PDB file of C-alpha atoms in Angstrom:
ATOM      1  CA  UNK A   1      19.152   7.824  24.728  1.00 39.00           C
ATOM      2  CA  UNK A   2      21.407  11.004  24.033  1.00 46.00           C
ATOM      3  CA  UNK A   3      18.199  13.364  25.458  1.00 44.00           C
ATOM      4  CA  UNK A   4      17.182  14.809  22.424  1.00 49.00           C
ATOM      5  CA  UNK A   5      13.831  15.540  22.157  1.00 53.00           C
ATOM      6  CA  UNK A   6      11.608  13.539  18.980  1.00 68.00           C
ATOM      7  CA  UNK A   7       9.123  16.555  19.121  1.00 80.00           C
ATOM      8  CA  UNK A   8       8.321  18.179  15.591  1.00 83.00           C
ATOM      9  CA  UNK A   9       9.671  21.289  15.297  1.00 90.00           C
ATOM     10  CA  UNK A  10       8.615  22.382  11.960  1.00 95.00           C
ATOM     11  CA  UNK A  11       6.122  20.790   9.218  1.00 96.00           C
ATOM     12  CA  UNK A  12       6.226  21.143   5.506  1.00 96.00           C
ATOM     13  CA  UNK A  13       2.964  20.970   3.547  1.00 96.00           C
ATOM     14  CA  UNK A  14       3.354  20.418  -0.306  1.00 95.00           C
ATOM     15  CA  UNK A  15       0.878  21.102  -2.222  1.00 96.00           C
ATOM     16  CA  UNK A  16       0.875  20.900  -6.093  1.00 93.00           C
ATOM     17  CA  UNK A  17      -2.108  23.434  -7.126  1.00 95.00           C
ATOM     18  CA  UNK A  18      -1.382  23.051 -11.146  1.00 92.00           C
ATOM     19  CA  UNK A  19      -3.451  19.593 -11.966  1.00 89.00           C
ATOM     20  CA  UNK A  20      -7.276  19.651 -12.553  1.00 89.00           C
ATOM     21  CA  UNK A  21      -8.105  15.988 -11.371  1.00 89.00           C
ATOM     22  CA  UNK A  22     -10.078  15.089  -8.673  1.00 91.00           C
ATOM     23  CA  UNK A  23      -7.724  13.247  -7.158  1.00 90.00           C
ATOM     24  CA  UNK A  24      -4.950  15.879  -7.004  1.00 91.00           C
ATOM     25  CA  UNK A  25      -7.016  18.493  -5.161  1.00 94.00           C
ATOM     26  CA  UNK A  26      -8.405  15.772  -2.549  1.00 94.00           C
ATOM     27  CA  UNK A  27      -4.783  15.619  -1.907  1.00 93.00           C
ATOM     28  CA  UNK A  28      -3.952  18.858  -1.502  1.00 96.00           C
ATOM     29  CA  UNK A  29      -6.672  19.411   0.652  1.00 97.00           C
ATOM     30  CA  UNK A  30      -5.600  16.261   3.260  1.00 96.00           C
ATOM     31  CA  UNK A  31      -1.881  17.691   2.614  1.00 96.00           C
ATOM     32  CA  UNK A  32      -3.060  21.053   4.033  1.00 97.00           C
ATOM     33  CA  UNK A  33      -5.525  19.952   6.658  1.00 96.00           C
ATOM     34  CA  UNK A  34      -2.690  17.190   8.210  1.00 95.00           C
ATOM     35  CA  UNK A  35      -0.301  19.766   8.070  1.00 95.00           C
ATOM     36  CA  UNK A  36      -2.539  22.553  10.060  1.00 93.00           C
ATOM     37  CA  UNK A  37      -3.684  19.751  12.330  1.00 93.00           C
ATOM     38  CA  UNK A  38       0.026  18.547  13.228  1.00 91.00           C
ATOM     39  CA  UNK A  39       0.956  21.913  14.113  1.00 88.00           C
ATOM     40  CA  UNK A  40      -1.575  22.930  15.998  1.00 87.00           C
ATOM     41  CA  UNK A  41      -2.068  19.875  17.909  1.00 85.00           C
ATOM     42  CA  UNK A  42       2.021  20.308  18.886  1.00 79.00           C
ATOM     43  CA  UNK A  43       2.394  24.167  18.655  1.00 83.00           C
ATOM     44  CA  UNK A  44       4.702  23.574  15.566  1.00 88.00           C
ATOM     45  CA  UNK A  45       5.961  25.978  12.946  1.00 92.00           C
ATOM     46  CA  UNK A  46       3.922  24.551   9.926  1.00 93.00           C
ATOM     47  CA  UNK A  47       4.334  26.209   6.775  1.00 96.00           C
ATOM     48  CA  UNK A  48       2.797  25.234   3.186  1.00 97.00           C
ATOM     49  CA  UNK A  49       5.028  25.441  -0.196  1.00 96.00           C
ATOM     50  CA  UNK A  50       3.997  25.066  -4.108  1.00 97.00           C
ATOM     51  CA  UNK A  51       7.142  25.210  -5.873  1.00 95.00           C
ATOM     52  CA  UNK A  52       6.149  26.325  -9.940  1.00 92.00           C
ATOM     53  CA  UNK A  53       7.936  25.934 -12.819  1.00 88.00           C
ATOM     54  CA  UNK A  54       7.349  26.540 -16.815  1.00 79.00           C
ATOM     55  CA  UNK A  55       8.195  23.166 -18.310  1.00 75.00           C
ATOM     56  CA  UNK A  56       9.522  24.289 -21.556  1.00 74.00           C
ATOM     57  CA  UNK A  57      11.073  28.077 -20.657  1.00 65.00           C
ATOM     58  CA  UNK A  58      14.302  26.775 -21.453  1.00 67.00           C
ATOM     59  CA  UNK A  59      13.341  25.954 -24.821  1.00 65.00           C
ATOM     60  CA  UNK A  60      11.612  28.876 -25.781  1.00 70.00           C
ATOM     61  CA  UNK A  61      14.631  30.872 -24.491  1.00 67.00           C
ATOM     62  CA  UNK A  62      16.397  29.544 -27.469  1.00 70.00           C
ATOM     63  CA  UNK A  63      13.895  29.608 -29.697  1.00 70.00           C
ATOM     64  CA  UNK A  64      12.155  33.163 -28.796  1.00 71.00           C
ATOM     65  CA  UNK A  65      13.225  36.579 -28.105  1.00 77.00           C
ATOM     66  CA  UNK A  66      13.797  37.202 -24.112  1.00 77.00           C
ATOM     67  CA  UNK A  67      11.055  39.056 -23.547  1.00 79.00           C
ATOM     68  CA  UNK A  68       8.402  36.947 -25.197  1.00 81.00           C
ATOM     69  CA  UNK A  69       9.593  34.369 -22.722  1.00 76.00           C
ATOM     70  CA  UNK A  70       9.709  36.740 -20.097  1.00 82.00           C
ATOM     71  CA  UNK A  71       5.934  37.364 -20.643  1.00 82.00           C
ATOM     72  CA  UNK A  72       4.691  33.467 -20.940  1.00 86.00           C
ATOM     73  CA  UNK A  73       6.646  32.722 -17.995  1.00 86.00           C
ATOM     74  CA  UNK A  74       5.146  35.429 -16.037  1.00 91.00           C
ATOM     75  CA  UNK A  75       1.221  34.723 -17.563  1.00 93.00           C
ATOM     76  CA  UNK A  76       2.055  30.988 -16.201  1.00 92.00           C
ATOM     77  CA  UNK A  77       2.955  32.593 -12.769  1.00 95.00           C
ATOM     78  CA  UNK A  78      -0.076  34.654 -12.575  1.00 96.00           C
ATOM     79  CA  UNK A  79      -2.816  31.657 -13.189  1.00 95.00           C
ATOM     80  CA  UNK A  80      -0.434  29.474 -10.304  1.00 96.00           C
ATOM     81  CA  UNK A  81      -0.901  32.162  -7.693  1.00 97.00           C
ATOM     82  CA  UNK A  82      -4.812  32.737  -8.680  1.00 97.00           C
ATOM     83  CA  UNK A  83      -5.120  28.695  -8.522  1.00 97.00           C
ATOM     84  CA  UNK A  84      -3.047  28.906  -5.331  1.00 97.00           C
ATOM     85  CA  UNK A  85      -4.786  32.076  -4.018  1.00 97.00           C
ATOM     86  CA  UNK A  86      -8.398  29.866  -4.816  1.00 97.00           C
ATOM     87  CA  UNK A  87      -7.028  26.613  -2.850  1.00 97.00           C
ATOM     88  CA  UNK A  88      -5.757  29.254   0.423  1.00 97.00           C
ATOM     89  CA  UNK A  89      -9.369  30.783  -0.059  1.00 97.00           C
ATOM     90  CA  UNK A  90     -11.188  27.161   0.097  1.00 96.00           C
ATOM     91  CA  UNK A  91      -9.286  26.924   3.561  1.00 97.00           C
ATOM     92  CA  UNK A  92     -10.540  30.193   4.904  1.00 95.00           C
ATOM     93  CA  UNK A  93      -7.019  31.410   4.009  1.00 95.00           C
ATOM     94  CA  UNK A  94      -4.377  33.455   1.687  1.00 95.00           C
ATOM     95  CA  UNK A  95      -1.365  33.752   0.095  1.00 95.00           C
ATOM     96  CA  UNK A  96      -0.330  36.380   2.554  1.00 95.00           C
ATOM     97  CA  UNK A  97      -0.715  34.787   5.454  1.00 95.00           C
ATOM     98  CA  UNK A  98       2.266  33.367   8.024  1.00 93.00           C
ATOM     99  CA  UNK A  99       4.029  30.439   6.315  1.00 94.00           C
ATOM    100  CA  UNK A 100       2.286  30.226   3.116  1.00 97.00           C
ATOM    101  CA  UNK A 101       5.179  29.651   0.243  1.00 97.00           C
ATOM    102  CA  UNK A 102       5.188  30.086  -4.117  1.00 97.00           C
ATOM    103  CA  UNK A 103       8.666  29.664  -5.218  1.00 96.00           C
ATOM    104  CA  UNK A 104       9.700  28.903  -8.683  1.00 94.00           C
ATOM    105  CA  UNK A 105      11.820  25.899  -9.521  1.00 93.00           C
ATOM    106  CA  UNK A 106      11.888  22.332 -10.041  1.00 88.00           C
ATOM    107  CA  UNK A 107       9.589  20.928  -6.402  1.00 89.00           C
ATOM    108  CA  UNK A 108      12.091  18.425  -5.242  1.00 88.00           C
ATOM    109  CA  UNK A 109      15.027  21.346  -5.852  1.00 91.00           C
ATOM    110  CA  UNK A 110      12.820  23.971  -3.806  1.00 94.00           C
ATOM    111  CA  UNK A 111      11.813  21.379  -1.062  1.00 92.00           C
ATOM    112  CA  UNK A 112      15.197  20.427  -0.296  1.00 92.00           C
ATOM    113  CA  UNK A 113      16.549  24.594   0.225  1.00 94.00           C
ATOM    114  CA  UNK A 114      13.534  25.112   1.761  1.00 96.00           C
ATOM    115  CA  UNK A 115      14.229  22.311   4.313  1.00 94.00           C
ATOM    116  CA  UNK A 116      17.669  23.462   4.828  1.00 93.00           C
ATOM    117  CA  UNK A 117      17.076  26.966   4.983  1.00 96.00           C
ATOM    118  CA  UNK A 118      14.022  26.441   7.406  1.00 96.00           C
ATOM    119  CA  UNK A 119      14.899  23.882   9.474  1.00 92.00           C
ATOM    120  CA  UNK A 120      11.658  21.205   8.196  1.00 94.00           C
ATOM    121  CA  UNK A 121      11.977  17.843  10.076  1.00 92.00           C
ATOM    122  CA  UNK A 122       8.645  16.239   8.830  1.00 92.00           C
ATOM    123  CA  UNK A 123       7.667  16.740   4.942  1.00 92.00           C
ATOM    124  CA  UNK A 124       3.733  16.326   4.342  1.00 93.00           C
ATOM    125  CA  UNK A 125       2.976  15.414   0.477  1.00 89.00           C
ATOM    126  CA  UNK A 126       0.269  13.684  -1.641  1.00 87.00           C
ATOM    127  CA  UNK A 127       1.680  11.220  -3.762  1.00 83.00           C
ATOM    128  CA  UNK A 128      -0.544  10.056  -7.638  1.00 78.00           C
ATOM    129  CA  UNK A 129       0.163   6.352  -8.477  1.00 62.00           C
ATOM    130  CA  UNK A 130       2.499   6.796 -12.003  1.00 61.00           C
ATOM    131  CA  UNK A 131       2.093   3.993 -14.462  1.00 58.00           C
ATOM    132  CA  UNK A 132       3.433   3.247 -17.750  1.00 52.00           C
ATOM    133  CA  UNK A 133       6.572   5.552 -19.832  1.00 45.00           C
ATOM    134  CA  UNK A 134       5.664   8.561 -18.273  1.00 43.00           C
ATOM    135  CA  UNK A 135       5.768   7.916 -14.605  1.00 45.00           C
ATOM    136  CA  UNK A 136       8.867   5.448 -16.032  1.00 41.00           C
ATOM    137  CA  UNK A 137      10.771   8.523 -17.397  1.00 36.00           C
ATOM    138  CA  UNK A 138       9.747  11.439 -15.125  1.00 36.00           C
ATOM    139  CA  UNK A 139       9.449   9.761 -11.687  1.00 45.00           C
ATOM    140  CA  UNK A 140       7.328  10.859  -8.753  1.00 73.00           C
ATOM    141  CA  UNK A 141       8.022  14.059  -7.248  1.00 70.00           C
ATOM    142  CA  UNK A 142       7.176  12.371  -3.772  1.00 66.00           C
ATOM    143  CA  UNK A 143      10.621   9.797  -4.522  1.00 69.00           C
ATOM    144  CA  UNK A 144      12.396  12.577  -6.674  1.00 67.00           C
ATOM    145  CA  UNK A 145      12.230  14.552  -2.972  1.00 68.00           C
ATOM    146  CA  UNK A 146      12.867  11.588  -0.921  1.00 67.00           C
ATOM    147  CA  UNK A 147      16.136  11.192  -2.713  1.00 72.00           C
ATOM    148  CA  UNK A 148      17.282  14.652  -1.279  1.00 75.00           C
ATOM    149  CA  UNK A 149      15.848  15.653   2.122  1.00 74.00           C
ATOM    150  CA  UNK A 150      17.024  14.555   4.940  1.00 79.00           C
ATOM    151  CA  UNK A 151      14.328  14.542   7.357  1.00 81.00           C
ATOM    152  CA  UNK A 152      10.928  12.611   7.435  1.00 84.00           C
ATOM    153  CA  UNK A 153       8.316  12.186   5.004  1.00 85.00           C
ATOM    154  CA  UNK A 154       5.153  11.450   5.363  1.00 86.00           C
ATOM    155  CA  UNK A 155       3.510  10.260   1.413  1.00 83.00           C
ATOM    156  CA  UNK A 156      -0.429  10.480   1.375  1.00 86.00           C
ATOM    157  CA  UNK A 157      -1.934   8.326  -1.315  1.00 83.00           C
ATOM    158  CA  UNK A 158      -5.772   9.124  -2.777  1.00 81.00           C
ATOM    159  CA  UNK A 159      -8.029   7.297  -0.819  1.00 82.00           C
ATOM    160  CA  UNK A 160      -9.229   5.813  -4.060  1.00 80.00           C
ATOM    161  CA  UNK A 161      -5.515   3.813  -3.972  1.00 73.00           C
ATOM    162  CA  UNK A 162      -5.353  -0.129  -4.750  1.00 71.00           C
ATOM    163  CA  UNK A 163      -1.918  -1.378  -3.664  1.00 67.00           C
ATOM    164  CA  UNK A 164      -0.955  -3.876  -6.650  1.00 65.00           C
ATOM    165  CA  UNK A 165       0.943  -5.736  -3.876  1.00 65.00           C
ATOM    166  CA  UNK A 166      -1.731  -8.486  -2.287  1.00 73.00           C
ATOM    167  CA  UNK A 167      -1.271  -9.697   1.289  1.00 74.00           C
ATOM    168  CA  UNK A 168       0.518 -12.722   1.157  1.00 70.00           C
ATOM    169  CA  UNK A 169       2.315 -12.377  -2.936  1.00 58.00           C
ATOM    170  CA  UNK A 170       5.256 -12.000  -1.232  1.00 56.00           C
ATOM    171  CA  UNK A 171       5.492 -15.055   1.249  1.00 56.00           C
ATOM    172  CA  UNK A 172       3.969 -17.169  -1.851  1.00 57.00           C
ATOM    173  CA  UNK A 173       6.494 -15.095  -4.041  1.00 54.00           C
ATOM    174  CA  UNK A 174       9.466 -16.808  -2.058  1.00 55.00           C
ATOM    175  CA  UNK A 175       8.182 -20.009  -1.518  1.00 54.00           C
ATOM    176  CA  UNK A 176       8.281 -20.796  -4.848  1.00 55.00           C
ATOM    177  CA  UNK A 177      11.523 -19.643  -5.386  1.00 54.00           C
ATOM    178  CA  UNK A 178      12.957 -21.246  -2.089  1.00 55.00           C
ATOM    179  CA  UNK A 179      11.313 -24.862  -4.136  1.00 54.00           C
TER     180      UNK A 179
END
């Protein structure tokens, strides 16, 4: 109505290169090939990020002298760029190229600068089904990130995903409770 145009501008891929399941590289593959395929197909900026970070660095600061941690943390950073640097590779790509991105932090922290400092309107991101205490007490990264951005986001599940919600639970759901 106001004559602003709906157009993508800019596309996030995120891509989370550190698990060794199945599952988590068919999603970063679909992550990266949507992302490519949206920008090309509307001559967008697209751009690809793996935020890193070394769980327990704060607590081996405390514990360990500064440059022991110094050391692990860097170790951890060199086997995420040579998984990273594989995954670019499998795509006929590289870590050097245009709008490829490894920045250290927490994801959902680094997504939301990046966003703001890049001007992302649609986020691209593979999302693992969480079950039990762990996904209870840790969260998604996918919802952790929804939380903070404020511009689309477009979840991709594994293809292998069961919704535990059945067509019709709902409507049957409230029914009963409407009796």
């Amino acid at each position: 109505a106001d004559g602003a145009s709906s157009q993508t501008t800019h596309v996030l891929g995120c891509v989370d290169v550190t698990s060794d399941h199945a599952e988590a590289a068919e999603l970063n593959d679909r992550v990266y090939e949507l992302t490519w395929s949206i920008g090309k197909a509307g001559e967008t900026r697209h751009s690809l990020l793996h935020a890193w970070q070394m769980n327990d660095e704060g607590l081996l600061s405390v514990r360990l002298r500064h440059s022991l941690v110094v050391g692990f943390v860097q170790e951890y950073y060199e086997s995420i760029k040579e998984r990273y640097a594989k995954f670019m590779e499998s795509h006929g790509s590289s870590l050097d190229a245009e709008g490829i991105h490894l920045i250290k932090g927490s994801a959902p922290e680094i997504v939301d600068r990046f966003i703001r400092q890049n001007a992302v309107d649609l986020v691209v991101m593979g999302t693992l089904a969480r079950t039990g205490l762990a996904g209870a007490l840790i969260g998604n990264t996918a919802e952790q990130t929804l939380d903070r951005i404020e511009c689309s986001l477009l979840a991709l599940k594994p293809y292998s995903f069961v919704s535990p919600i059945k067509l019709g639970s709902y409507s049957k759901a409230t029914a009963t409770t409407k009796a």
